[in-house]
Short mmCIF file of C-alpha atoms and ligand atoms in Angstrom, two decimals:
data_model
loop_
_atom_site.label_atom_id
_atom_site.label_comp_id
_atom_site.label_asym_id
_atom_site.label_seq_id
_atom_site.Cartn_x
_atom_site.Cartn_y
_atom_site.Cartn_z
CA MET S 294 -16.85 -14.05 35.63
CA THR S 295 -20.69 -12.91 33.85
CA ARG S 296 -24.05 -13.72 33.84
CA GLY S 297 -23.96 -15.05 37.61
CA PHE S 298 -21.80 -18.21 37.27
CA ILE S 299 -19.41 -18.08 40.34
CA ASP S 300 -16.92 -20.97 40.80
CA ARG S 301 -14.61 -19.36 43.68
CA VAL S 302 -14.96 -17.45 46.29
CA LYS S 303 -13.27 -16.98 49.54
CA ILE S 304 -15.50 -16.75 53.39
CA TYR S 305 -14.37 -16.28 56.85
CA VAL S 306 -16.39 -18.56 58.98
CA GLU S 307 -16.37 -18.08 63.28
CA SER S 308 -18.24 -20.62 65.47
CA GLY S 309 -19.64 -19.61 68.03
CA ASN S 310 -18.50 -19.35 71.48
CA GLY S 311 -19.60 -21.81 74.69
CA GLY S 312 -21.48 -19.92 77.25
CA ASN S 313 -20.04 -19.67 80.59
CA GLY S 314 -20.38 -21.72 83.52
CA CYS S 315 -22.42 -20.14 86.04
CA VAL S 316 -21.87 -20.20 90.09
CA SER S 317 -25.13 -19.99 92.13
CA PHE S 318 -26.41 -21.90 95.33
CA ARG S 319 -30.44 -22.82 96.00
CA ARG S 320 -32.23 -19.90 97.83
CA GLU S 321 -35.46 -21.60 99.80
CA LYS S 322 -37.81 -20.39 102.21
CA PHE S 323 -36.90 -21.59 105.47
CA VAL S 324 -33.38 -23.31 103.98
CA PRO S 325 -30.12 -20.29 104.63
CA ARG S 326 -27.75 -21.96 102.60
CA GLY S 327 -28.54 -24.50 100.03
CA GLY S 328 -26.27 -25.64 97.42
CA PRO S 329 -24.79 -25.44 94.24
CA ASP S 330 -26.95 -24.90 91.29
CA GLY S 331 -25.42 -22.92 88.37
CA GLY S 332 -26.05 -24.75 85.05
CA ASN S 333 -23.37 -25.09 82.39
CA GLY S 334 -22.74 -23.07 79.52
CA GLY S 335 -24.84 -24.06 76.05
CA LYS S 336 -22.68 -25.26 72.97
CA GLY S 337 -21.75 -22.84 70.40
CA GLY S 338 -22.66 -22.87 67.21
CA ASP S 339 -21.43 -24.29 64.12
CA ILE S 340 -20.48 -24.10 60.63
CA VAL S 341 -21.91 -26.05 58.89
CA PHE S 342 -21.97 -27.06 54.86
CA ARG S 343 -24.59 -28.97 53.42
CA VAL S 344 -24.67 -29.84 49.36
CA ASP S 345 -28.44 -28.20 47.54
CA LEU S 346 -28.73 -29.89 44.64
CA GLY S 347 -30.81 -26.88 44.01
CA ILE S 348 -27.94 -24.89 43.66
CA ARG S 349 -25.31 -24.27 40.60
CA THR S 350 -22.99 -21.31 41.48
CA LEU S 351 -21.54 -19.79 44.20
CA ILE S 352 -22.58 -16.66 43.77
CA ASP S 353 -24.80 -16.41 46.97
CA LEU S 354 -21.33 -16.82 48.67
CA ARG S 355 -19.87 -13.74 46.65
CA TYR S 356 -22.37 -11.72 48.06
CA ARG S 357 -22.71 -12.48 51.57
CA LYS S 358 -18.27 -13.56 53.07
CA ASN S 359 -19.20 -13.32 56.62
CA TYR S 360 -20.52 -16.97 58.98
CA LYS S 361 -20.99 -16.95 62.66
CA ALA S 362 -22.66 -18.68 64.48
CA GLY S 363 -24.59 -17.81 67.64
CA ASN S 364 -23.02 -18.25 71.06
CA GLY S 365 -23.98 -20.73 73.30
CA GLN S 366 -25.49 -18.50 76.38
CA ALA S 367 -24.81 -19.18 80.32
CA GLY S 368 -25.84 -21.35 82.28
CA SER S 369 -27.88 -19.70 85.22
CA GLY S 370 -29.02 -21.13 88.51
CA ALA S 371 -31.69 -23.75 89.26
CA ARG S 372 -29.48 -26.01 87.76
CA LYS S 373 -30.47 -24.46 84.20
CA ALA S 374 -27.74 -25.08 80.88
CA GLY S 375 -27.16 -22.19 78.79
CA LYS S 376 -28.89 -22.11 75.23
CA SER S 377 -26.92 -23.78 72.69
CA GLY S 378 -25.62 -20.95 69.74
CA LYS S 379 -27.65 -20.82 66.64
CA SER S 380 -25.76 -22.74 63.99
CA VAL S 381 -24.92 -21.88 60.45
CA VAL S 382 -25.78 -23.67 57.97
CA ILE S 383 -23.69 -22.79 53.91
CA ARG S 384 -25.89 -24.60 51.03
CA VAL S 385 -23.70 -25.43 48.33
CA PRO S 386 -22.88 -26.38 44.77
CA GLN S 387 -22.49 -30.24 44.55
CA GLY S 388 -18.54 -30.59 42.81
CA THR S 389 -17.44 -27.89 45.64
CA LEU S 390 -13.87 -28.14 47.54
CA VAL S 391 -13.03 -26.70 50.79
CA GLU S 392 -9.31 -25.62 51.54
CA ASP S 393 -7.87 -23.24 54.52
CA LEU S 394 -7.02 -20.10 52.60
CA GLU S 395 -4.27 -19.14 55.02
CA ASN S 396 -2.15 -22.37 55.08
CA GLY S 397 -3.71 -23.81 51.90
CA GLU S 398 -5.19 -27.93 53.85
CA PHE S 399 -7.22 -28.93 52.14
CA LEU S 400 -10.49 -29.59 54.33
CA ALA S 401 -13.60 -31.51 52.54
CA ASP S 402 -14.58 -31.92 48.85
CA LEU S 403 -18.58 -32.44 49.04
CA THR S 404 -19.26 -34.34 45.63
CA ASP S 405 -21.98 -36.49 47.40
CA GLU S 406 -25.98 -35.21 47.09
CA GLU S 407 -25.92 -35.78 50.53
CA ASP S 408 -23.38 -34.51 51.20
CA GLU S 409 -22.43 -32.56 55.00
CA LEU S 410 -20.01 -31.31 57.01
CA VAL S 411 -19.21 -30.11 60.95
CA LEU S 412 -16.36 -27.70 59.58
CA LEU S 413 -15.79 -26.26 62.17
CA GLU S 414 -17.70 -27.16 65.83
CA GLY S 415 -18.86 -24.54 67.90
CA GLY S 416 -16.70 -23.85 71.67
CA ARG S 417 -17.91 -26.23 74.17
CA GLY S 418 -19.92 -24.40 77.07
CA GLY S 419 -18.52 -24.22 80.24
CA ARG S 420 -19.68 -26.39 83.10
CA GLY S 421 -21.32 -24.82 86.29
CA ASN S 422 -20.90 -25.10 90.16
CA TYR S 423 -23.30 -27.61 90.84
CA THR S 424 -20.65 -29.87 88.53
CA PHE S 425 -18.02 -29.69 90.82
CA ARG S 426 -20.11 -30.42 93.77
CA THR S 427 -18.33 -33.23 96.19
CA SER S 428 -18.97 -34.75 99.92
CA ARG S 429 -16.26 -32.06 100.87
CA ASN S 430 -16.62 -29.65 98.70
CA LYS S 431 -20.60 -28.95 98.93
CA ALA S 432 -20.44 -25.22 98.34
CA PRO S 433 -17.84 -24.89 95.23
CA LEU S 434 -17.65 -21.09 94.23
CA ARG S 435 -15.75 -23.09 91.28
CA ALA S 436 -17.16 -23.34 87.16
CA THR S 437 -15.64 -22.81 84.34
CA GLY S 438 -16.02 -19.99 80.84
CA GLY S 439 -16.91 -22.09 77.40
CA GLU S 440 -14.39 -22.75 74.95
CA PRO S 441 -14.15 -19.80 72.58
CA GLY S 442 -15.32 -21.06 68.74
CA THR S 443 -12.73 -20.90 66.14
CA GLN S 444 -12.72 -18.94 62.96
CA LYS S 445 -10.99 -19.42 59.16
CA THR S 446 -10.89 -17.70 55.98
CA LEU S 447 -11.90 -20.59 53.39
CA LYS S 448 -11.13 -20.86 49.89
CA LEU S 449 -13.97 -22.45 47.65
CA THR S 450 -13.78 -24.31 44.08
CA MET S 451 -16.57 -25.60 42.53
CA LYS S 452 -16.15 -28.03 39.71
CA LEU S 453 -19.50 -29.69 37.99
CA ILE S 454 -19.32 -33.17 37.61
CA ALA S 455 -19.52 -34.68 34.66
CA ASP S 456 -19.01 -38.30 32.77
CA VAL S 457 -17.56 -36.19 29.07
CA GLY S 458 -15.78 -32.56 28.69
CA LEU S 459 -15.33 -31.26 25.61
CA VAL S 460 -12.36 -29.19 24.56
CA GLY S 461 -11.74 -27.91 21.97
CA LEU S 462 -11.11 -24.23 19.97
CA PRO S 463 -13.10 -21.47 19.76
CA ASN S 464 -15.79 -22.22 17.01
CA ALA S 465 -14.67 -26.35 16.97
CA GLY S 466 -18.59 -26.82 17.69
CA LYS S 467 -18.31 -27.99 20.87
CA SER S 468 -22.60 -26.33 22.15
CA THR S 469 -23.88 -27.45 18.55
CA LEU S 470 -22.71 -30.83 19.49
CA LEU S 471 -24.51 -30.37 23.02
CA ASN S 472 -26.97 -28.81 21.35
CA THR S 473 -28.35 -32.19 19.40
CA VAL S 474 -26.75 -34.16 21.98
CA SER S 475 -28.84 -33.04 24.77
CA ALA S 476 -31.51 -31.00 25.20
CA ALA S 477 -28.66 -27.94 27.10
CA HIS S 478 -28.86 -25.19 24.88
CA PRO S 479 -25.51 -23.28 25.15
CA LYS S 480 -25.37 -20.33 23.05
CA ILE S 481 -24.53 -21.57 19.40
CA ALA S 482 -22.40 -18.73 17.11
CA SER S 483 -19.87 -18.56 14.15
CA TYR S 484 -17.51 -15.87 16.02
CA PRO S 485 -15.14 -17.09 19.01
CA PHE S 486 -16.09 -17.61 22.55
CA THR S 487 -19.85 -17.27 22.16
CA THR S 488 -19.84 -19.95 25.10
CA LEU S 489 -18.50 -18.02 28.51
CA ILE S 490 -19.72 -19.91 31.69
CA PRO S 491 -19.96 -24.44 31.32
CA THR S 492 -22.94 -26.07 30.75
CA LEU S 493 -24.32 -29.18 31.32
CA GLY S 494 -26.29 -31.75 29.93
CA ILE S 495 -27.73 -34.85 30.29
CA VAL S 496 -27.11 -37.37 26.99
CA SER S 497 -29.95 -39.57 27.05
CA VAL S 498 -28.72 -43.41 25.37
CA GLY S 499 -31.63 -45.31 25.04
CA GLU S 500 -34.33 -45.55 27.28
CA LEU S 501 -32.57 -45.93 30.17
CA ALA S 502 -29.32 -45.11 30.20
CA SER S 503 -27.45 -41.88 29.96
CA PHE S 504 -23.97 -39.31 30.42
CA CYS S 505 -23.61 -36.18 32.09
CA MET S 506 -21.84 -34.07 29.03
CA VAL S 507 -19.67 -30.21 29.98
CA ASP S 508 -19.10 -27.39 27.59
CA ILE S 509 -16.89 -25.20 28.31
CA PRO S 510 -15.63 -21.91 26.39
CA GLY S 511 -13.10 -22.44 23.90
CA LEU S 512 -9.13 -22.42 24.15
CA ILE S 513 -6.87 -21.24 22.07
CA LYS S 514 -2.91 -21.28 21.91
CA GLY S 515 -1.07 -19.37 24.56
CA ALA S 516 -4.42 -20.36 27.51
CA HIS S 517 -2.31 -21.34 30.04
CA GLU S 518 -0.60 -17.38 30.35
CA GLY S 519 -3.96 -15.87 29.98
CA LYS S 520 -4.62 -15.62 26.18
CA GLY S 521 -8.26 -15.59 24.83
CA LEU S 522 -10.68 -17.57 28.19
CA GLY S 523 -7.37 -18.42 29.24
CA ILE S 524 -7.40 -21.81 31.83
CA GLN S 525 -9.98 -20.88 34.58
CA PHE S 526 -12.72 -23.10 33.18
CA LEU S 527 -10.28 -26.15 32.76
CA GLN S 528 -11.00 -26.96 36.78
CA HIS S 529 -14.76 -28.29 35.11
CA ILE S 530 -13.11 -30.62 33.41
CA GLU S 531 -10.43 -31.96 35.81
CA ARG S 532 -13.64 -34.41 37.25
CA CYS S 533 -14.46 -35.73 34.34
CA ARG S 534 -14.62 -39.81 32.65
CA ILE S 535 -13.60 -38.84 29.08
CA LEU S 536 -12.57 -35.98 27.81
CA LEU S 537 -14.21 -35.29 24.34
CA PHE S 538 -11.48 -33.41 21.60
CA VAL S 539 -13.55 -31.20 18.95
CA ILE S 540 -11.97 -30.00 15.91
CA ASP S 541 -12.87 -28.44 12.81
CA ALA S 542 -12.32 -30.55 9.88
CA SER S 543 -13.34 -28.16 7.46
CA VAL S 544 -9.20 -26.30 8.05
CA PRO S 545 -6.37 -28.00 7.24
CA GLU S 546 -4.45 -27.58 10.27
CA ILE S 547 -6.16 -31.02 11.91
CA GLU S 548 -3.44 -31.79 13.69
CA ASP S 549 -1.53 -28.83 14.85
CA VAL S 550 -4.86 -27.64 17.01
CA TYR S 551 -4.84 -30.55 17.97
CA SER S 552 -1.43 -30.66 19.74
CA GLN S 553 -1.99 -27.48 20.86
CA LEU S 554 -4.83 -28.74 23.30
CA ILE S 555 -3.04 -30.95 23.99
CA ASP S 556 -0.15 -28.74 24.97
CA GLU S 557 -2.66 -26.33 27.07
CA LEU S 558 -4.30 -29.43 29.22
CA GLY S 559 -0.97 -30.26 30.11
CA ALA S 560 0.33 -27.07 30.88
CA TYR S 561 -2.74 -26.36 33.22
CA ASN S 562 -2.66 -29.77 34.79
CA ALA S 563 -0.45 -33.07 33.34
CA ASN S 564 -3.56 -35.04 34.68
CA LEU S 565 -5.52 -33.92 32.71
CA LEU S 566 -3.29 -36.15 30.24
CA SER S 567 -4.00 -39.09 31.62
CA LYS S 568 -7.47 -39.58 30.60
CA GLN S 569 -9.27 -40.64 28.51
CA ARG S 570 -9.56 -39.03 25.46
CA ILE S 571 -11.18 -39.22 22.62
CA VAL S 572 -11.71 -36.97 18.91
CA ALA S 573 -14.39 -35.79 17.02
CA LEU S 574 -13.66 -34.49 13.54
CA ASN S 575 -16.77 -31.47 13.69
CA LYS S 576 -18.11 -30.27 10.34
CA VAL S 577 -17.43 -33.41 8.01
CA ASP S 578 -20.84 -31.69 6.33
CA LEU S 579 -17.93 -28.74 5.06
CA THR S 580 -15.36 -31.57 3.72
CA GLU S 581 -15.85 -33.59 0.63
CA GLU S 582 -14.21 -36.22 1.42
CA PHE S 583 -12.47 -37.45 4.61
CA LEU S 584 -9.36 -39.39 4.75
CA GLN S 585 -10.10 -39.90 9.02
CA ASP S 586 -6.27 -41.96 8.01
CA ASN S 587 -4.43 -39.37 6.95
CA PHE S 588 -3.97 -38.17 10.71
CA SER S 589 -1.09 -39.11 12.78
CA PHE S 590 -3.32 -39.22 16.17
CA ALA S 591 -5.13 -41.13 14.60
CA LYS S 592 -3.77 -44.09 15.18
CA GLU S 593 -3.77 -43.96 19.28
CA GLU S 594 -7.27 -42.04 19.77
CA ASP S 595 -10.09 -42.99 19.36
CA VAL S 596 -10.64 -40.30 16.00
CA TYR S 597 -14.88 -39.80 14.97
CA LEU S 598 -16.02 -38.13 11.73
CA ILE S 599 -19.19 -36.31 13.16
CA SER S 600 -21.08 -33.26 11.74
CA ALA S 601 -22.80 -32.20 15.66
CA ALA S 602 -25.13 -29.96 12.70
CA THR S 603 -26.01 -32.18 10.44
CA GLY S 604 -26.83 -35.41 12.68
CA LYS S 605 -24.02 -37.18 10.97
CA GLY S 606 -21.81 -39.31 13.11
CA ILE S 607 -23.16 -38.55 15.91
CA PRO S 608 -24.96 -42.22 16.98
CA GLU S 609 -22.14 -43.66 16.74
CA LEU S 610 -19.82 -41.55 19.00
CA LEU S 611 -22.47 -41.34 21.84
CA SER S 612 -21.90 -44.97 21.78
CA ARG S 613 -18.58 -44.77 21.63
CA LEU S 614 -18.72 -42.50 24.71
CA TYR S 615 -21.27 -44.08 26.76
CA LYS S 616 -19.34 -47.82 27.05
CA VAL S 617 -16.18 -46.25 27.96
CA VAL S 618 -18.08 -44.32 31.09
CA SER S 619 -19.82 -47.39 31.70
CA GLU S 620 -16.88 -49.90 31.80
CA SER S 621 -15.47 -46.51 34.15
CA SER S 622 -17.25 -46.11 36.30
CA ARG S 623 -17.84 -50.27 36.73
CA GLU S 624 -14.29 -49.86 37.16
CA GLU S 625 -14.91 -47.33 39.92
CA ASP S 626 -16.69 -49.22 41.37
CA GLN S 627 -14.99 -52.41 41.67
CA GLN S 628 -12.66 -50.48 43.68
CA PRO S 629 -12.35 -51.43 47.38
CA ASN S 630 -13.11 -48.45 49.89
CA PRO S 631 -10.21 -47.19 51.67
N1 GTP D 884 -21.31 -26.51 8.90
C1 GTP D 884 -21.28 -27.56 10.16
N2 GTP D 884 -20.95 -25.88 11.40
C2 GTP D 884 -20.97 -26.69 12.41
C3 GTP D 884 -21.51 -27.35 12.43
N3 GTP D 884 -21.37 -26.88 14.57
C4 GTP D 884 -21.19 -25.92 14.56
N4 GTP D 884 -21.27 -25.31 13.66
C5 GTP D 884 -21.19 -23.75 12.79
O1 GTP D 884 -19.57 -23.67 14.07
C6 GTP D 884 -20.42 -22.31 14.14
C7 GTP D 884 -19.34 -22.48 15.82
O2 GTP D 884 -20.20 -23.36 16.44
P1 GTP D 884 -20.22 -23.08 18.05
O3 GTP D 884 -20.83 -24.83 18.89
O4 GTP D 884 -20.57 -21.73 18.92
O5 GTP D 884 -18.96 -23.09 18.44
P2 GTP D 884 -17.91 -23.82 20.32
O6 GTP D 884 -17.20 -24.76 20.28
O7 GTP D 884 -19.16 -23.52 21.09
O8 GTP D 884 -17.20 -22.69 20.19
P3 GTP D 884 -16.81 -21.33 21.54
O9 GTP D 884 -18.05 -21.62 22.04
O10 GTP D 884 -16.86 -20.23 21.37
O11 GTP D 884 -15.88 -22.13 21.85
C8 GTP D 884 -21.85 -22.16 14.26
O12 GTP D 884 -21.22 -21.24 13.36
C9 GTP D 884 -22.05 -23.07 14.51
O13 GTP D 884 -23.38 -23.13 13.85
C10 GTP D 884 -21.05 -28.56 11.72
O14 GTP D 884 -21.19 -29.52 12.22
N5 GTP D 884 -21.63 -28.77 10.57
MG1 MG D 885 -19.40 -22.61 22.71
#
């Protein structure tokens, strides 16, 4: 992948071992046999994940793949507990999923701005002999060892969080649209695969309202078999509420394009097809007369005629997008918490 945008990595993490408990007896002047005073071992350090809004990709984790938290120190005399091991905090972008690479177990989805999770606890410290004293055994020689830490190899996947995801063939005008409607400036050019990495933009609607739109590289027929840039970026539209299909209306095969896009999405993940779709037929400035009813899909979909270049039709499209986004977030808010 290019330009520092990394959305998948594997890392190895290990929490710290607990320190051993200590066997020790008090030594004081004039007290020949002091009581037990061996302290507990310290706890091993944890492996913690924390969302950091200043981080956009998983690239830092590509350069550092092994994380080991500190071990707890052993206890010592005078009932002194060992120091806890230092925890390791791994900072990740919002939208990071954590899985156990070995068994595929899902461990976490860090989507909230302030998400923090102790993924692996450090081992507990052992008990010093002081804790084993009883009325019958005043001089226990017993202490326990610290618990070992745990290890895991993890797969991290970052999926961007956006309301609207742009889907279309290369050159359809997706990036031009994002440029027109937001402050984001993805590269635009007349050759295919200009966009190589996803770009997020905030679209303002009126003074107070806004939603988030993500531009991803163009899809081509056979993308699910690895053609073009393949489907490696489709994970970034999995969380979107709406998919906005951007189709170049100046080419004759609009319906074929539409069904190719549907096929590629479905081959990647059928759930994408259950998302609400809106179709933007772009570049209408290049076509003289345009009859949207000519398309069979126009009856079942929301279709908008736009020109990302001149701005024609954009306000109508944006207010429709905003309406759907706000309706679906209201529905979500009304769902009872599990
Ligand atoms: N005439 C006209 N040209 C447009 C319009 N929208 C985009 N273009 C042109 O179409 C070409 C491709 O635009 P991009 O926005 O880079 O297309 P894209 O869909 O992001 O392409 P990829 O990043 O390759 O997937 C550029 O030359 C744009 O200037 C439009 O509404 N009218
Ligand atoms: Mg583009």
